Amino acid sequence: MRRLPVYLLLDTSGSMTGEPIEAVKNGVQMMLHSLRQNPQALETAYVSVITFDSEAKQIVPLTDLASFQMVDIKASSTTSLGAALSLLADKMESEITKTTTDTKGDWKPLTFIMTDGVPTDDWQSGFNKLKVVNKGLIVACAAGNGADDTILKQVAGAVVRLDNADSSSIEKFFQWVTASISTTSTKVEETGIELAGLDQLPPPPSELVIVS
């Protein structure tokens, strides 16, 4: 069976304390609940969560939806986006099954990055490492006014912006992520065609402005 690997890179820096981090936790739970109702997603989508503050950690390895257990997250410290991109590269290398002459590997990965701030580490070295291994689509969400979408435009194939990092806006983002995973898992199963760009995902809600 060919899996659709989905990576969530979530900013857990100090600026996410309070309402934003609670909204992210609720968003992930809502996403899991919804995806488990979709037979194609349940069969195909495997989800991993990487958090980044002063360091990057994979808190949930690539896991099928039925077995997925979210780990509690707290917000503190700085915004090590570079470390998160470097860790993502490592996990894509070790967790994703590659296509060989004999067997079809996993589908191209789908990655969602959500951050409300500016990287405090060397994001470019992490990104350079990721470029070597990633063949999938990366979508970045700049949440609120503190996020720098100029950096995210370089990192991601598509960037969306939330005007506010409040609970209703973050909830809308996760609803769109859920719809995107559902749509992609159905498309790859039914057509065998890999995801190539933002235009193949459902249109984002009005709260999400497409930047690039």
PDB file of C-alpha atoms in Angstrom:
ATOM      1  CA  MET A   1       0.000   0.000   0.000  1.00  0.00           C
ATOM      2  CA  ARG A   2       1.292   3.457  -0.951  1.00  0.00           C
ATOM      3  CA  ARG A   3       1.063   5.913   1.915  1.00  0.00           C
ATOM      4  CA  LEU A   4       0.464   9.667   1.713  1.00  0.00           C
ATOM      5  CA  PRO A   5       2.963  11.105   4.240  1.00  0.00           C
ATOM      6  CA  VAL A   6       1.745  14.320   5.893  1.00  0.00           C
ATOM      7  CA  TYR A   7       4.091  16.394   8.062  1.00  0.00           C
ATOM      8  CA  LEU A   8       2.847  19.167  10.371  1.00  0.00           C
ATOM      9  CA  LEU A   9       5.574  21.605  11.486  1.00  0.00           C
ATOM     10  CA  LEU A  10       4.113  23.609  14.367  1.00  0.00           C
ATOM     11  CA  ASP A  11       5.640  26.703  15.949  1.00  0.00           C
ATOM     12  CA  THR A  12       5.628  26.272  19.747  1.00  0.00           C
ATOM     13  CA  SER A  13       7.688  29.380  20.555  1.00  0.00           C
ATOM     14  CA  GLY A  14       6.785  31.727  23.407  1.00  0.00           C
ATOM     15  CA  SER A  15       4.652  34.028  21.240  1.00  0.00           C
ATOM     16  CA  MET A  16       2.218  31.124  20.712  1.00  0.00           C
ATOM     17  CA  THR A  17       1.416  31.020  24.472  1.00  0.00           C
ATOM     18  CA  GLY A  18      -2.255  31.115  25.433  1.00  0.00           C
ATOM     19  CA  GLU A  19      -5.012  31.186  22.838  1.00  0.00           C
ATOM     20  CA  PRO A  20      -2.845  30.330  19.769  1.00  0.00           C
ATOM     21  CA  ILE A  21      -1.306  27.133  21.179  1.00  0.00           C
ATOM     22  CA  GLU A  22      -4.680  25.966  22.532  1.00  0.00           C
ATOM     23  CA  ALA A  23      -6.194  26.603  19.099  1.00  0.00           C
ATOM     24  CA  VAL A  24      -3.435  24.547  17.454  1.00  0.00           C
ATOM     25  CA  LYS A  25      -4.082  21.628  19.839  1.00  0.00           C
ATOM     26  CA  ASN A  26      -7.813  21.815  19.148  1.00  0.00           C
ATOM     27  CA  GLY A  27      -7.144  22.099  15.416  1.00  0.00           C
ATOM     28  CA  VAL A  28      -5.057  18.921  15.355  1.00  0.00           C
ATOM     29  CA  GLN A  29      -7.707  16.977  17.299  1.00  0.00           C
ATOM     30  CA  MET A  30     -10.468  18.268  15.017  1.00  0.00           C
ATOM     31  CA  MET A  31      -8.378  17.311  11.960  1.00  0.00           C
ATOM     32  CA  LEU A  32      -7.850  13.759  13.245  1.00  0.00           C
ATOM     33  CA  HIS A  33     -11.536  13.320  14.078  1.00  0.00           C
ATOM     34  CA  SER A  34     -12.576  14.500  10.617  1.00  0.00           C
ATOM     35  CA  LEU A  35      -9.970  12.489   8.672  1.00  0.00           C
ATOM     36  CA  ARG A  36     -10.937   9.302  10.496  1.00  0.00           C
ATOM     37  CA  GLN A  37     -14.421   9.642   8.932  1.00  0.00           C
ATOM     38  CA  ASN A  38     -12.883   9.505   5.437  1.00  0.00           C
ATOM     39  CA  PRO A  39     -12.194   5.907   4.265  1.00  0.00           C
ATOM     40  CA  GLN A  40      -9.521   6.960   1.735  1.00  0.00           C
ATOM     41  CA  ALA A  41      -7.690   9.171   4.232  1.00  0.00           C
ATOM     42  CA  LEU A  42      -7.926   6.462   6.890  1.00  0.00           C
ATOM     43  CA  GLU A  43      -6.255   4.014   4.520  1.00  0.00           C
ATOM     44  CA  THR A  44      -3.702   6.312   2.879  1.00  0.00           C
ATOM     45  CA  ALA A  45      -2.763   9.291   5.075  1.00  0.00           C
ATOM     46  CA  TYR A  46       0.020   8.933   7.650  1.00  0.00           C
ATOM     47  CA  VAL A  47       0.670  11.981   9.842  1.00  0.00           C
ATOM     48  CA  SER A  48       3.735  13.195  11.737  1.00  0.00           C
ATOM     49  CA  VAL A  49       4.075  16.240  14.005  1.00  0.00           C
ATOM     50  CA  ILE A  50       7.297  18.210  14.432  1.00  0.00           C
ATOM     51  CA  THR A  51       7.343  21.125  16.894  1.00  0.00           C
ATOM     52  CA  PHE A  52       9.931  23.888  17.031  1.00  0.00           C
ATOM     53  CA  ASP A  53      10.853  26.394  19.734  1.00  0.00           C
ATOM     54  CA  SER A  54      14.454  26.575  21.038  1.00  0.00           C
ATOM     55  CA  GLU A  55      14.890  23.161  19.372  1.00  0.00           C
ATOM     56  CA  ALA A  56      12.988  20.959  16.945  1.00  0.00           C
ATOM     57  CA  LYS A  57      11.397  17.682  18.059  1.00  0.00           C
ATOM     58  CA  GLN A  58       9.386  15.049  16.241  1.00  0.00           C
ATOM     59  CA  ILE A  59       6.704  14.468  18.867  1.00  0.00           C
ATOM     60  CA  VAL A  60       4.730  12.013  16.700  1.00  0.00           C
ATOM     61  CA  PRO A  61       6.510   9.873  14.068  1.00  0.00           C
ATOM     62  CA  LEU A  62       4.755   9.106  10.765  1.00  0.00           C
ATOM     63  CA  THR A  63       1.678   7.230  12.001  1.00  0.00           C
ATOM     64  CA  ASP A  64      -1.564   5.934  10.494  1.00  0.00           C
ATOM     65  CA  LEU A  65      -4.686   7.859  11.525  1.00  0.00           C
ATOM     66  CA  ALA A  66      -6.220   5.003  13.523  1.00  0.00           C
ATOM     67  CA  SER A  67      -3.139   4.709  15.766  1.00  0.00           C
ATOM     68  CA  PHE A  68      -2.252   8.420  15.963  1.00  0.00           C
ATOM     69  CA  GLN A  69      -2.062   9.820  19.510  1.00  0.00           C
ATOM     70  CA  MET A  70      -1.361  13.534  19.842  1.00  0.00           C
ATOM     71  CA  VAL A  71       1.172  14.578  22.479  1.00  0.00           C
ATOM     72  CA  ASP A  72       0.484  17.651  24.622  1.00  0.00           C
ATOM     73  CA  ILE A  73       2.407  20.726  23.478  1.00  0.00           C
ATOM     74  CA  LYS A  74       3.394  23.879  25.352  1.00  0.00           C
ATOM     75  CA  ALA A  75       4.678  27.198  24.047  1.00  0.00           C
ATOM     76  CA  SER A  76       8.037  28.615  25.157  1.00  0.00           C
ATOM     77  CA  SER A  77      11.328  30.109  23.994  1.00  0.00           C
ATOM     78  CA  THR A  78      12.536  30.963  20.460  1.00  0.00           C
ATOM     79  CA  THR A  79      11.683  29.977  16.860  1.00  0.00           C
ATOM     80  CA  SER A  80      14.122  27.392  15.460  1.00  0.00           C
ATOM     81  CA  LEU A  81      12.607  26.970  12.008  1.00  0.00           C
ATOM     82  CA  GLY A  82      15.962  25.933  10.516  1.00  0.00           C
ATOM     83  CA  ALA A  83      16.267  23.071  13.000  1.00  0.00           C
ATOM     84  CA  ALA A  84      12.708  21.995  12.131  1.00  0.00           C
ATOM     85  CA  LEU A  85      13.477  21.958   8.389  1.00  0.00           C
ATOM     86  CA  SER A  86      16.657  19.970   9.025  1.00  0.00           C
ATOM     87  CA  LEU A  87      14.762  17.451  11.176  1.00  0.00           C
ATOM     88  CA  LEU A  88      12.041  17.227   8.526  1.00  0.00           C
ATOM     89  CA  ALA A  89      14.706  16.354   5.941  1.00  0.00           C
ATOM     90  CA  ASP A  90      16.036  13.585   8.199  1.00  0.00           C
ATOM     91  CA  LYS A  91      12.566  12.139   8.791  1.00  0.00           C
ATOM     92  CA  MET A  92      11.597  12.261   5.114  1.00  0.00           C
ATOM     93  CA  GLU A  93      14.810  10.380   4.369  1.00  0.00           C
ATOM     94  CA  SER A  94      14.206   7.686   7.004  1.00  0.00           C
ATOM     95  CA  GLU A  95      10.394   7.363   7.110  1.00  0.00           C
ATOM     96  CA  ILE A  96       9.263   7.649   3.484  1.00  0.00           C
ATOM     97  CA  THR A  97       9.483   4.542   1.303  1.00  0.00           C
ATOM     98  CA  LYS A  98      11.182   5.371  -1.974  1.00  0.00           C
ATOM     99  CA  THR A  99      10.063   4.081  -5.366  1.00  0.00           C
ATOM    100  CA  THR A 100      12.445   1.514  -6.869  1.00  0.00           C
ATOM    101  CA  THR A 101      12.465  -0.378 -10.150  1.00  0.00           C
ATOM    102  CA  ASP A 102      10.575  -3.201  -8.420  1.00  0.00           C
ATOM    103  CA  THR A 103       8.094  -1.418  -6.157  1.00  0.00           C
ATOM    104  CA  LYS A 104       6.099   1.766  -5.961  1.00  0.00           C
ATOM    105  CA  GLY A 105       7.084   3.799  -2.905  1.00  0.00           C
ATOM    106  CA  ASP A 106       4.959   6.251  -0.932  1.00  0.00           C
ATOM    107  CA  TRP A 107       3.220   9.185  -2.560  1.00  0.00           C
ATOM    108  CA  LYS A 108       4.998  12.541  -2.485  1.00  0.00           C
ATOM    109  CA  PRO A 109       4.740  14.079   1.001  1.00  0.00           C
ATOM    110  CA  LEU A 110       2.489  16.971   1.921  1.00  0.00           C
ATOM    111  CA  THR A 111       3.943  19.350   4.533  1.00  0.00           C
ATOM    112  CA  PHE A 112       2.179  22.162   6.403  1.00  0.00           C
ATOM    113  CA  ILE A 113       4.249  24.692   8.368  1.00  0.00           C
ATOM    114  CA  MET A 114       2.530  27.056  10.778  1.00  0.00           C
ATOM    115  CA  THR A 115       4.455  29.886  12.425  1.00  0.00           C
ATOM    116  CA  ASP A 116       3.596  33.221  14.007  1.00  0.00           C
ATOM    117  CA  GLY A 117       7.138  34.582  14.126  1.00  0.00           C
ATOM    118  CA  VAL A 118      10.518  35.022  12.470  1.00  0.00           C
ATOM    119  CA  PRO A 119      13.178  32.261  12.553  1.00  0.00           C
ATOM    120  CA  THR A 120      15.784  32.811  15.287  1.00  0.00           C
ATOM    121  CA  ASP A 121      18.278  30.293  13.884  1.00  0.00           C
ATOM    122  CA  ASP A 122      19.988  29.630  10.548  1.00  0.00           C
ATOM    123  CA  TRP A 123      16.892  28.627   8.574  1.00  0.00           C
ATOM    124  CA  GLN A 124      18.793  28.583   5.258  1.00  0.00           C
ATOM    125  CA  SER A 125      21.064  25.669   6.194  1.00  0.00           C
ATOM    126  CA  GLY A 126      18.029  23.638   7.280  1.00  0.00           C
ATOM    127  CA  PHE A 127      16.248  24.532   4.068  1.00  0.00           C
ATOM    128  CA  ASN A 128      19.265  23.623   1.909  1.00  0.00           C
ATOM    129  CA  LYS A 129      19.286  20.183   3.526  1.00  0.00           C
ATOM    130  CA  LEU A 130      15.549  19.790   2.950  1.00  0.00           C
ATOM    131  CA  LYS A 131      15.793  20.739  -0.734  1.00  0.00           C
ATOM    132  CA  VAL A 132      17.943  17.667  -1.372  1.00  0.00           C
ATOM    133  CA  VAL A 133      15.339  15.175  -0.103  1.00  0.00           C
ATOM    134  CA  ASN A 134      11.908  16.784  -0.424  1.00  0.00           C
ATOM    135  CA  LYS A 135       9.977  16.111  -3.617  1.00  0.00           C
ATOM    136  CA  GLY A 136       6.544  17.004  -2.279  1.00  0.00           C
ATOM    137  CA  LEU A 137       4.482  20.128  -1.683  1.00  0.00           C
ATOM    138  CA  ILE A 138       5.199  22.419   1.273  1.00  0.00           C
ATOM    139  CA  VAL A 139       2.494  24.871   2.343  1.00  0.00           C
ATOM    140  CA  ALA A 140       3.419  27.495   4.936  1.00  0.00           C
ATOM    141  CA  CYS A 141       0.997  29.531   7.016  1.00  0.00           C
ATOM    142  CA  ALA A 142       2.080  32.915   8.362  1.00  0.00           C
ATOM    143  CA  ALA A 143      -0.166  33.385  11.396  1.00  0.00           C
ATOM    144  CA  GLY A 144      -0.636  36.988  12.477  1.00  0.00           C
ATOM    145  CA  ASN A 145       1.392  40.138  11.904  1.00  0.00           C
ATOM    146  CA  GLY A 146       4.602  38.828  13.489  1.00  0.00           C
ATOM    147  CA  ALA A 147       5.217  36.146  10.861  1.00  0.00           C
ATOM    148  CA  ASP A 148       7.637  36.854   8.002  1.00  0.00           C
ATOM    149  CA  ASP A 149       6.162  35.583   4.759  1.00  0.00           C
ATOM    150  CA  THR A 150       9.233  36.648   2.732  1.00  0.00           C
ATOM    151  CA  ILE A 151      11.231  33.820   4.345  1.00  0.00           C
ATOM    152  CA  LEU A 152       8.303  31.410   4.077  1.00  0.00           C
ATOM    153  CA  LYS A 153       8.018  32.153   0.335  1.00  0.00           C
ATOM    154  CA  GLN A 154      11.543  30.839  -0.102  1.00  0.00           C
ATOM    155  CA  VAL A 155      10.904  27.725   1.980  1.00  0.00           C
ATOM    156  CA  ALA A 156       7.451  26.713   0.728  1.00  0.00           C
ATOM    157  CA  GLY A 157       5.813  26.094  -2.615  1.00  0.00           C
ATOM    158  CA  ALA A 158       2.757  27.963  -1.374  1.00  0.00           C
ATOM    159  CA  VAL A 159       2.222  30.504   1.408  1.00  0.00           C
ATOM    160  CA  VAL A 160      -1.044  31.539   3.044  1.00  0.00           C
ATOM    161  CA  ARG A 161      -1.496  34.263   5.627  1.00  0.00           C
ATOM    162  CA  LEU A 162      -3.827  34.578   8.597  1.00  0.00           C
ATOM    163  CA  ASP A 163      -4.415  38.168   9.706  1.00  0.00           C
ATOM    164  CA  ASN A 164      -4.743  36.979  13.311  1.00  0.00           C
ATOM    165  CA  ALA A 165      -3.314  34.081  15.300  1.00  0.00           C
ATOM    166  CA  ASP A 166      -6.593  33.763  17.221  1.00  0.00           C
ATOM    167  CA  SER A 167      -8.607  30.605  17.773  1.00  0.00           C
ATOM    168  CA  SER A 168     -11.163  31.134  15.002  1.00  0.00           C
ATOM    169  CA  SER A 169      -8.485  31.890  12.374  1.00  0.00           C
ATOM    170  CA  ILE A 170      -6.295  28.942  13.398  1.00  0.00           C
ATOM    171  CA  GLU A 171      -9.372  26.701  13.386  1.00  0.00           C
ATOM    172  CA  LYS A 172     -10.077  27.750   9.779  1.00  0.00           C
ATOM    173  CA  PHE A 173      -6.493  26.900   8.843  1.00  0.00           C
ATOM    174  CA  PHE A 174      -6.794  23.393  10.261  1.00  0.00           C
ATOM    175  CA  GLN A 175     -10.163  22.911   8.543  1.00  0.00           C
ATOM    176  CA  TRP A 176      -8.424  23.698   5.257  1.00  0.00           C
ATOM    177  CA  VAL A 177      -5.497  21.385   6.093  1.00  0.00           C
ATOM    178  CA  THR A 178      -8.051  18.634   6.807  1.00  0.00           C
ATOM    179  CA  ALA A 179      -9.837  19.238   3.491  1.00  0.00           C
ATOM    180  CA  SER A 180      -6.482  19.285   1.672  1.00  0.00           C
ATOM    181  CA  ILE A 181      -5.409  15.918   3.139  1.00  0.00           C
ATOM    182  CA  SER A 182      -8.840  14.394   2.385  1.00  0.00           C
ATOM    183  CA  THR A 183      -8.836  15.654  -1.195  1.00  0.00           C
ATOM    184  CA  THR A 184      -5.253  14.568  -1.855  1.00  0.00           C
ATOM    185  CA  SER A 185      -5.715  11.075  -0.384  1.00  0.00           C
ATOM    186  CA  THR A 186      -8.827  10.574  -2.546  1.00  0.00           C
ATOM    187  CA  LYS A 187      -7.114  11.895  -5.699  1.00  0.00           C
ATOM    188  CA  VAL A 188      -3.986   9.774  -5.410  1.00  0.00           C
ATOM    189  CA  GLU A 189      -6.044   6.664  -4.667  1.00  0.00           C
ATOM    190  CA  GLU A 190      -8.469   7.216  -7.551  1.00  0.00           C
ATOM    191  CA  THR A 191      -6.211   8.725 -10.225  1.00  0.00           C
ATOM    192  CA  GLY A 192      -2.679   7.743  -9.240  1.00  0.00           C
ATOM    193  CA  ILE A 193      -1.611  11.328  -9.999  1.00  0.00           C
ATOM    194  CA  GLU A 194       0.795  12.987  -7.558  1.00  0.00           C
ATOM    195  CA  LEU A 195       0.050  16.337  -5.956  1.00  0.00           C
ATOM    196  CA  ALA A 196       2.002  19.073  -7.726  1.00  0.00           C
ATOM    197  CA  GLY A 197       0.736  22.450  -6.534  1.00  0.00           C
ATOM    198  CA  LEU A 198      -1.649  24.572  -4.493  1.00  0.00           C
ATOM    199  CA  ASP A 199      -4.167  24.642  -7.360  1.00  0.00           C
ATOM    200  CA  GLN A 200      -4.876  20.945  -6.720  1.00  0.00           C
ATOM    201  CA  LEU A 201      -5.921  21.617  -3.126  1.00  0.00           C
ATOM    202  CA  PRO A 202      -9.376  22.899  -2.139  1.00  0.00           C
ATOM    203  CA  PRO A 203      -9.632  26.710  -2.181  1.00  0.00           C
ATOM    204  CA  PRO A 204      -8.734  28.127   1.243  1.00  0.00           C
ATOM    205  CA  PRO A 205     -11.422  29.910   3.297  1.00  0.00           C
ATOM    206  CA  SER A 206     -11.643  33.711   3.172  1.00  0.00           C
ATOM    207  CA  GLU A 207      -9.628  34.026   6.423  1.00  0.00           C
ATOM    208  CA  LEU A 208      -6.614  32.548   4.598  1.00  0.00           C
ATOM    209  CA  VAL A 209      -5.037  34.891   2.070  1.00  0.00           C
ATOM    210  CA  ILE A 210      -2.831  33.221  -0.558  1.00  0.00           C
ATOM    211  CA  VAL A 211       0.469  35.110  -0.622  1.00  0.00           C
ATOM    212  CA  SER A 212       2.292  32.993  -3.207  1.00  0.00           C
TER     213      SER A 212
END
